[in-house]
Short mmCIF file of C-alpha atoms (C1' of nucleotides) in Angstrom, two decimals:
data_model
loop_
_atom_site.label_atom_id
_atom_site.label_comp_id
_atom_site.label_asym_id
_atom_site.label_seq_id
_atom_site.Cartn_x
_atom_site.Cartn_y
_atom_site.Cartn_z
CA UNK A 1 0.29 -0.12 -0.16
CA UNK A 2 3.32 2.76 0.99
CA UNK A 3 4.82 1.39 -2.65
CA UNK A 4 1.24 2.31 -4.43
CA UNK A 5 1.52 6.22 -2.83
CA UNK A 6 5.62 5.63 -4.54
CA UNK A 7 4.90 4.88 -7.78
CA UNK A 8 2.46 7.15 -8.19
CA UNK A 9 3.53 9.71 -7.83
CA UNK A 10 7.45 8.41 -9.49
CA UNK A 11 5.03 8.48 -11.87
CA UNK A 12 4.02 12.05 -12.13
CA UNK A 13 6.86 12.90 -11.81
CA UNK A 14 8.10 11.35 -13.90
CA UNK A 15 5.30 12.32 -16.50
CA UNK A 16 5.57 15.84 -16.19
CA UNK A 17 8.88 14.84 -16.81
CA UNK A 18 8.74 13.98 -20.23
CA UNK A 19 6.83 16.02 -21.54
CA UNK A 20 8.66 18.40 -20.82
CA UNK A 21 11.71 17.50 -21.96
CA UNK A 22 9.94 16.23 -24.98
CA UNK A 23 9.04 19.84 -25.96
CA UNK A 24 11.93 21.64 -24.49
CA UNK A 25 14.07 19.82 -26.62
CA UNK A 26 11.33 19.92 -29.82
CA UNK A 27 11.90 24.22 -28.91
CA UNK A 28 16.18 23.63 -29.35
CA UNK A 29 15.92 21.61 -32.03
CA UNK A 30 16.07 21.61 -36.21
CA UNK A 31 12.32 21.07 -36.29
CA UNK A 32 11.42 24.30 -33.52
CA UNK A 33 8.58 25.47 -34.92
CA UNK A 34 6.69 22.06 -35.21
CA UNK A 35 4.40 21.98 -31.71
CA UNK A 36 3.90 19.13 -30.18
CA UNK A 37 0.79 18.10 -30.57
CA UNK A 38 1.50 18.95 -34.97
CA UNK A 39 4.81 16.60 -34.09
CA UNK A 40 2.12 13.87 -32.59
CA UNK A 41 -0.10 13.90 -36.50
CA UNK A 42 3.66 13.59 -37.54
CA UNK A 43 4.28 10.50 -35.33
CA UNK A 44 0.74 9.13 -36.34
CA UNK A 45 1.29 9.87 -40.69
CA UNK A 46 4.37 8.84 -40.00
CA UNK A 47 4.30 5.21 -38.61
CA UNK A 48 2.44 4.38 -42.93
CA UNK A 49 2.95 5.03 -45.57
CA UNK A 50 -0.39 6.99 -46.35
CA UNK A 51 -3.37 7.24 -43.69
CA UNK A 52 -6.95 8.98 -44.71
CA UNK A 53 -7.70 12.07 -42.21
CA UNK A 54 -10.56 10.23 -40.37
CA UNK A 55 -8.78 6.50 -39.02
CA UNK A 56 -5.76 9.21 -38.61
CA UNK A 57 -8.59 11.64 -36.17
CA UNK A 58 -9.50 8.26 -34.64
CA UNK A 59 -6.20 7.32 -33.39
CA UNK A 60 -5.63 10.78 -32.54
CA UNK A 61 -7.49 10.97 -30.54
CA UNK A 62 -9.38 14.55 -31.89
CA UNK A 63 -12.66 15.09 -33.74
CA UNK A 64 -11.78 15.39 -37.46
CA UNK A 65 -12.42 18.84 -37.52
CA UNK A 66 -9.86 19.55 -35.19
CA UNK A 67 -7.13 17.43 -37.71
CA UNK A 68 -8.59 19.76 -40.77
CA UNK A 69 -6.59 22.34 -39.30
CA UNK A 70 -3.80 20.42 -37.78
CA UNK A 71 -2.84 18.92 -41.83
CA UNK A 72 -3.32 22.63 -43.26
CA UNK A 73 -0.62 24.03 -40.81
CA UNK A 74 1.18 20.98 -41.77
CA UNK A 75 0.26 21.69 -45.10
CA UNK A 76 1.36 25.30 -45.24
CA UNK A 77 4.14 24.04 -43.62
CA UNK A 78 5.55 21.57 -45.80
CA UNK A 79 6.04 18.07 -43.84
CA UNK A 80 1.91 16.96 -45.01
CA UNK A 81 0.45 16.37 -48.57
CA UNK A 82 -2.74 15.12 -49.12
CA UNK A 83 -4.98 13.96 -52.06
CA UNK A 84 -8.06 13.34 -52.28
CA UNK A 85 -8.52 9.41 -52.67
CA UNK A 86 -9.44 7.93 -56.35
CA UNK A 87 -11.66 5.57 -54.76
CA UNK A 88 -13.71 7.15 -52.54
CA UNK A 89 -14.37 10.51 -53.69
CA UNK A 90 -15.22 11.68 -49.87
CA UNK A 91 -11.74 10.40 -48.31
CA UNK A 92 -8.16 12.25 -48.41
CA UNK A 93 -5.14 10.66 -47.81
CA UNK A 94 -2.58 12.38 -46.50
CA UNK A 95 1.25 11.78 -46.18
CA UNK A 96 5.02 12.68 -45.05
CA UNK A 97 7.18 14.65 -47.39
CA UNK A 98 10.82 14.89 -47.83
CA UNK A 99 10.56 16.41 -45.05
CA UNK A 100 7.83 14.89 -42.72
CA UNK A 101 9.80 12.15 -42.25
CA UNK A 102 13.33 13.45 -42.01
CA UNK A 103 11.41 15.40 -38.86
CA UNK A 104 9.71 12.13 -37.70
CA UNK A 105 12.72 10.37 -38.21
CA UNK A 106 14.47 13.36 -36.12
CA UNK A 107 11.96 12.50 -33.63
CA UNK A 108 11.86 9.26 -33.71
CA UNK A 109 15.09 8.93 -32.60
CA UNK A 110 14.69 11.39 -29.96
CA UNK A 111 12.51 8.88 -28.35
CA UNK A 112 15.38 5.75 -28.97
CA UNK A 113 17.60 8.29 -27.10
CA UNK A 114 14.79 8.92 -23.91
CA UNK A 115 14.92 5.67 -23.43
CA UNK A 116 18.64 3.99 -24.20
CA UNK A 117 19.40 6.10 -21.93
CA UNK A 118 17.13 5.07 -19.01
CA UNK A 119 17.58 1.82 -19.64
CA UNK A 120 21.19 1.75 -19.95
CA UNK A 121 20.22 2.05 -16.13
CA UNK A 122 18.99 -0.78 -15.85
CA UNK A 123 20.86 -4.78 -15.98
CA UNK A 124 19.13 -7.23 -17.92
CA UNK A 125 17.54 -8.67 -15.58
CA UNK A 126 15.45 -5.44 -14.36
CA UNK A 127 15.61 -4.01 -18.46
CA UNK A 128 13.97 -7.27 -18.31
CA UNK A 129 11.61 -7.22 -16.21
CA UNK A 130 10.53 -3.92 -16.41
CA UNK A 131 9.95 -5.31 -20.32
CA UNK A 132 7.17 -7.25 -18.90
CA UNK A 133 5.45 -5.44 -16.53
CA UNK A 134 5.52 -2.67 -19.22
CA UNK A 135 4.00 -4.97 -21.96
CA UNK A 136 1.35 -6.79 -19.41
CA UNK A 137 -0.29 -2.51 -17.53
CA UNK A 138 -0.25 -1.23 -21.76
CA UNK A 139 -3.01 -4.64 -22.16
CA UNK A 140 -4.65 -4.20 -19.05
CA UNK A 141 -5.14 -0.80 -19.35
CA UNK A 142 -6.35 -1.34 -22.98
CA UNK A 143 -9.07 -3.27 -20.97
CA UNK A 144 -9.73 -2.42 -18.13
CA UNK A 145 -10.54 0.65 -19.67
CA UNK A 146 -11.59 0.21 -23.10
CA UNK A 147 -14.97 2.48 -23.24
CA UNK A 148 -12.49 5.20 -23.12
CA UNK B 1 18.78 -3.02 -29.35
CA UNK B 2 14.99 -4.36 -30.90
CA UNK B 3 14.61 -4.12 -27.10
CA UNK B 4 14.62 -0.92 -27.56
CA UNK B 5 12.09 -0.28 -30.25
CA UNK B 6 9.50 -2.54 -28.31
CA UNK B 7 9.64 0.18 -25.38
CA UNK B 8 9.51 3.13 -26.38
CA UNK B 9 6.20 1.72 -28.32
CA UNK B 10 4.82 0.55 -25.78
CA UNK B 11 4.85 3.39 -23.78
CA UNK B 12 3.98 6.04 -26.33
CA UNK B 13 1.14 3.75 -26.09
CA UNK B 14 1.01 3.61 -22.90
CA UNK B 15 1.25 6.92 -22.55
CA UNK B 16 -1.16 7.85 -24.34
CA UNK B 17 -4.51 5.52 -22.90
CA UNK B 18 -3.18 7.35 -19.30
CA UNK B 19 -3.66 10.71 -20.74
CA UNK B 20 -6.50 9.17 -22.20
CA UNK B 21 -7.71 7.77 -19.40
CA UNK B 22 -7.19 10.48 -16.58
CA UNK B 23 -9.37 13.05 -19.18
CA UNK B 24 -11.86 10.45 -19.48
CA UNK B 25 -13.10 9.64 -16.11
CA UNK B 26 -12.48 13.41 -14.96
CA UNK B 27 -15.24 14.43 -17.65
CA UNK B 28 -17.85 11.61 -16.49
CA UNK B 29 -17.20 11.66 -12.84
CA UNK B 30 -18.47 14.70 -10.12
CA UNK B 31 -15.73 17.10 -11.18
CA UNK B 32 -16.53 17.22 -14.01
CA UNK B 33 -17.17 21.15 -14.61
CA UNK B 34 -12.79 20.87 -14.08
CA UNK B 35 -10.42 20.05 -17.22
CA UNK B 36 -7.09 18.28 -16.45
CA UNK B 37 -5.63 21.74 -16.68
CA UNK B 38 -7.66 22.80 -14.15
CA UNK B 39 -6.83 19.32 -11.56
CA UNK B 40 -3.23 19.78 -12.12
CA UNK B 41 -3.54 23.10 -10.06
CA UNK B 42 -5.75 22.10 -7.72
CA UNK B 43 -3.07 18.26 -7.64
CA UNK B 44 -0.12 20.98 -6.75
CA UNK B 45 -2.17 23.38 -4.09
CA UNK B 46 -3.35 19.99 -2.63
CA UNK B 47 0.06 18.32 -1.90
CA UNK B 48 1.09 21.86 0.77
CA UNK B 49 -1.67 23.58 3.14
CA UNK B 50 -0.90 27.56 1.48
CA UNK B 51 0.75 27.64 -1.36
CA UNK B 52 2.52 31.19 -3.43
CA UNK B 53 1.52 31.98 -6.72
CA UNK B 54 5.03 32.44 -7.51
CA UNK B 55 5.86 28.89 -5.94
CA UNK B 56 3.11 26.88 -7.78
CA UNK B 57 3.13 28.56 -10.68
CA UNK B 58 7.58 27.20 -10.96
CA UNK B 59 6.04 23.70 -10.56
CA UNK B 60 3.34 24.12 -12.97
CA UNK B 61 6.39 25.41 -15.24
CA UNK B 62 4.00 27.84 -16.35
CA UNK B 63 3.71 31.82 -16.61
CA UNK B 64 1.82 33.32 -13.80
CA UNK B 65 0.27 34.57 -15.98
CA UNK B 66 -1.12 31.68 -17.00
CA UNK B 67 -1.97 30.65 -13.53
CA UNK B 68 -3.41 33.89 -12.58
CA UNK B 69 -6.34 33.02 -15.17
CA UNK B 70 -6.30 28.80 -13.96
CA UNK B 71 -6.54 29.99 -10.18
CA UNK B 72 -9.83 33.18 -11.46
CA UNK B 73 -11.37 30.09 -12.43
CA UNK B 74 -11.50 27.63 -10.14
CA UNK B 75 -12.07 30.44 -7.60
CA UNK B 76 -14.92 31.68 -10.26
CA UNK B 77 -15.32 26.94 -9.12
CA UNK B 78 -15.50 27.43 -6.25
CA UNK B 79 -12.08 25.25 -5.99
CA UNK B 80 -9.35 28.10 -4.71
CA UNK B 81 -9.21 30.59 -1.89
CA UNK B 82 -6.57 34.00 -3.19
CA UNK B 83 -5.56 35.83 -0.13
CA UNK B 84 -3.21 38.38 0.17
CA UNK B 85 0.34 37.56 3.00
CA UNK B 86 0.79 39.93 5.73
CA UNK B 87 4.08 39.62 6.04
CA UNK B 88 4.67 40.62 1.88
CA UNK B 89 1.68 42.30 1.04
CA UNK B 90 3.11 41.85 -3.12
CA UNK B 91 2.94 37.56 -2.24
CA UNK B 92 -0.52 36.39 -3.05
CA UNK B 93 -1.20 32.56 -0.74
CA UNK B 94 -3.68 30.41 -2.79
CA UNK B 95 -5.35 27.38 -0.92
CA UNK B 96 -8.43 24.27 -1.37
CA UNK B 97 -11.63 25.07 -0.79
CA UNK B 98 -13.99 22.47 0.37
CA UNK B 99 -14.51 21.50 -2.55
CA UNK B 100 -11.30 21.32 -3.42
CA UNK B 101 -10.38 19.58 -1.55
CA UNK B 102 -12.46 17.24 -2.80
CA UNK B 103 -11.88 17.21 -5.91
CA UNK B 104 -8.19 16.69 -4.29
CA UNK B 105 -9.23 13.55 -3.28
CA UNK B 106 -10.87 12.08 -5.73
CA UNK B 107 -8.36 13.26 -7.74
CA UNK B 108 -5.41 11.16 -5.35
CA UNK B 109 -8.00 8.16 -5.08
CA UNK B 110 -8.39 7.89 -9.33
CA UNK B 111 -4.97 7.69 -9.74
CA UNK B 112 -3.92 5.56 -6.61
CA UNK B 113 -6.53 2.82 -7.95
CA UNK B 114 -4.75 3.11 -11.59
CA UNK B 115 -1.36 2.80 -10.05
CA UNK B 116 -3.31 -0.40 -7.63
CA UNK B 117 -4.40 -2.04 -10.85
CA UNK B 118 -1.02 -2.12 -12.65
CA UNK B 119 0.16 -3.20 -9.21
CA UNK B 120 -1.70 -5.91 -9.16
CA UNK B 121 -0.57 -7.63 -12.05
CA UNK B 122 3.15 -8.50 -11.18
CA UNK B 123 3.96 -10.64 -7.79
CA UNK B 124 6.42 -8.82 -5.44
CA UNK B 125 9.93 -9.02 -7.01
CA UNK B 126 8.41 -7.36 -9.90
CA UNK B 127 6.86 -5.12 -8.10
CA UNK B 128 10.50 -4.33 -6.15
CA UNK B 129 12.33 -4.34 -9.47
CA UNK B 130 9.35 -2.08 -11.09
CA UNK B 131 9.99 0.76 -8.58
CA UNK B 132 12.95 0.96 -7.93
CA UNK B 133 13.08 1.19 -12.24
CA UNK B 134 11.27 3.79 -12.05
CA UNK B 135 13.08 5.97 -9.53
CA UNK B 136 16.24 5.43 -10.95
CA UNK B 137 14.56 6.89 -14.42
CA UNK B 138 13.37 9.76 -12.09
CA UNK B 139 16.71 10.25 -10.45
CA UNK B 140 18.03 9.61 -13.79
CA UNK B 141 16.41 12.09 -15.95
CA UNK B 142 16.29 14.32 -14.04
CA UNK B 143 20.22 14.45 -14.25
CA UNK B 144 20.79 14.11 -17.37
CA UNK B 145 17.97 16.97 -18.59
CA UNK B 146 18.12 19.31 -15.83
CA UNK B 147 19.28 22.16 -18.60
CA UNK B 148 15.04 22.07 -19.43
"C1'" DT C 1 -33.51 4.15 -60.04
"C1'" DA C 2 -34.88 7.69 -57.07
"C1'" DA C 3 -35.01 9.18 -52.70
"C1'" DA C 4 -33.27 8.95 -48.37
"C1'" DT C 5 -29.71 7.56 -45.78
"C1'" DA C 6 -24.85 7.46 -44.16
"C1'" DT C 7 -20.18 8.88 -44.02
"C1'" DA C 8 -15.78 11.35 -45.64
"C1'" DA C 9 -13.92 16.19 -44.97
"C1'" DT C 10 -14.32 20.74 -44.19
"C1'" DT C 11 -15.48 25.05 -41.67
"C1'" DT C 12 -18.16 28.20 -38.38
"C1'" DG C 13 -18.37 29.72 -34.72
"C1'" DA C 14 -17.34 28.75 -30.18
"C1'" DT C 15 -13.73 28.63 -25.85
"C1'" DT C 16 -9.66 27.47 -23.02
"C1'" DA C 17 -4.35 27.54 -22.55
"C1'" DT C 18 -0.94 29.19 -22.59
"C1'" DC C 19 2.53 33.18 -23.39
"C1'" DA C 20 5.16 37.89 -23.00
"C1'" DA C 21 5.41 42.18 -22.79
"C1'" DA C 22 3.44 45.80 -20.18
"C1'" DG C 23 1.37 47.61 -15.91
"C1'" DT C 24 1.43 48.08 -10.75
"C1'" DA C 25 2.34 47.43 -6.30
"C1'" DA C 26 5.34 46.03 -2.23
"C1'" DT C 27 9.93 45.92 -0.81
"C1'" DT C 28 14.81 45.83 -0.66
"C1'" DG C 29 19.10 47.31 -1.04
"C1'" DA C 30 23.02 50.76 -2.42
"C1'" DT D 1 15.73 57.46 0.07
"C1'" DC D 2 14.52 56.22 -4.61
"C1'" DA D 3 16.32 53.28 -8.05
"C1'" DA D 4 16.92 48.19 -8.44
"C1'" DT D 5 14.02 44.13 -7.88
"C1'" DT D 6 10.36 41.53 -7.82
"C1'" DA D 7 5.17 39.43 -6.69
"C1'" DC D 8 1.65 39.76 -9.70
"C1'" DT D 9 -2.38 41.19 -13.34
"C1'" DT D 10 -3.26 42.72 -17.25
"C1'" DT D 11 -3.37 42.82 -21.28
"C1'" DG D 12 -2.97 41.36 -26.48
"C1'" DA D 13 -2.14 37.75 -28.83
"C1'" DT D 14 -1.78 32.29 -31.26
"C1'" DA D 15 -2.22 27.05 -31.02
"C1'" DA D 16 -5.22 23.45 -30.05
"C1'" DT D 17 -9.72 22.06 -29.55
"C1'" DC D 18 -14.96 20.92 -29.80
"C1'" DA D 19 -19.43 21.41 -31.31
"C1'" DA D 20 -22.65 21.56 -35.35
"C1'" DA D 21 -23.87 23.53 -39.67
"C1'" DT D 22 -22.42 22.00 -43.94
"C1'" DT D 23 -21.09 19.92 -48.77
"C1'" DA D 24 -19.14 16.19 -51.26
"C1'" DT D 25 -19.68 11.98 -52.14
"C1'" DA D 26 -21.37 6.88 -51.79
"C1'" DT D 27 -24.39 3.09 -49.93
"C1'" DT D 28 -29.47 0.84 -49.08
"C1'" DT D 29 -34.37 0.96 -49.64
"C1'" DA D 30 -38.71 1.75 -50.80
#
DNA sequence: TAAATATAATTTGATTATCAAAGTAATTGA
DNA sequence: TCAATTACTTTGATAATCAAATTATATTTA
């Protein structure tokens, strides 16, 4: 029970810290004209070659109106391209430009670096446990709060 | 190296999920007139009996102007009280009202529940490793990114 | 197959969170 | 004592977001 309070405190702090580190590092890097939420849109598109607006909005958990304006801005800044689908002309497909891909890669590298730094602190047994624990928690949250 | 990619993916997903769960649970609960960021202000004040505006702004990492408007709204909604310090009349002290304390407790309980749920998945050895690992990472981030 | 319904995206109008810079009032220190 | 500093608030601007209305297209159904 005491442990739970500890974990809670550490998690709250870790959470705030990570968000903060991400934001500050973005602001001093090559792609500082991107906000965190714009970077999250890029991150979301970047894992696929091409995505529809509605799928992207759904996984980002924003309304399609919100995504439309976000994508408008990313297009203006040269990170994203938009085209209408030929099969279903209601559908709009978005993909990263070369600049978008570079930003995606840079953000991925930052993430990897963060994780590598963190894992370097651990011995191989701890690393194994951490991975198991994180997967378990991930699965569990998806089940328990799947109404979300 | 492969592990790092796994940890990265899980963390990104876990992060998004936790933020989302927090927001959605807040919206269906008793204190649904509070936004997440308002709840974070309450959380920050709640650990102390009374805090100054500048200390609070600093730990929340927002400007004092931002905090002033946030506190204005929290006062309007009845969660926070503000008074000028007698010792130094430039200083403004804020504290939670009874309603604010109730909201704080409710949010704490939610956090505890989340952590308890997560920890239930683990045996005691795993739990121990998790706590050590989280503390190590927390300390490490504070050192590595303390420019932030 | 024409009309009704559903779907995908955008636009509109609003709110909230945020910042930087300017302003106000109180305190400190040379 | 008055210039500089500090603590906070106000102002004016911008980002991100939503819900609801709108437009265009596709699907279903009578």
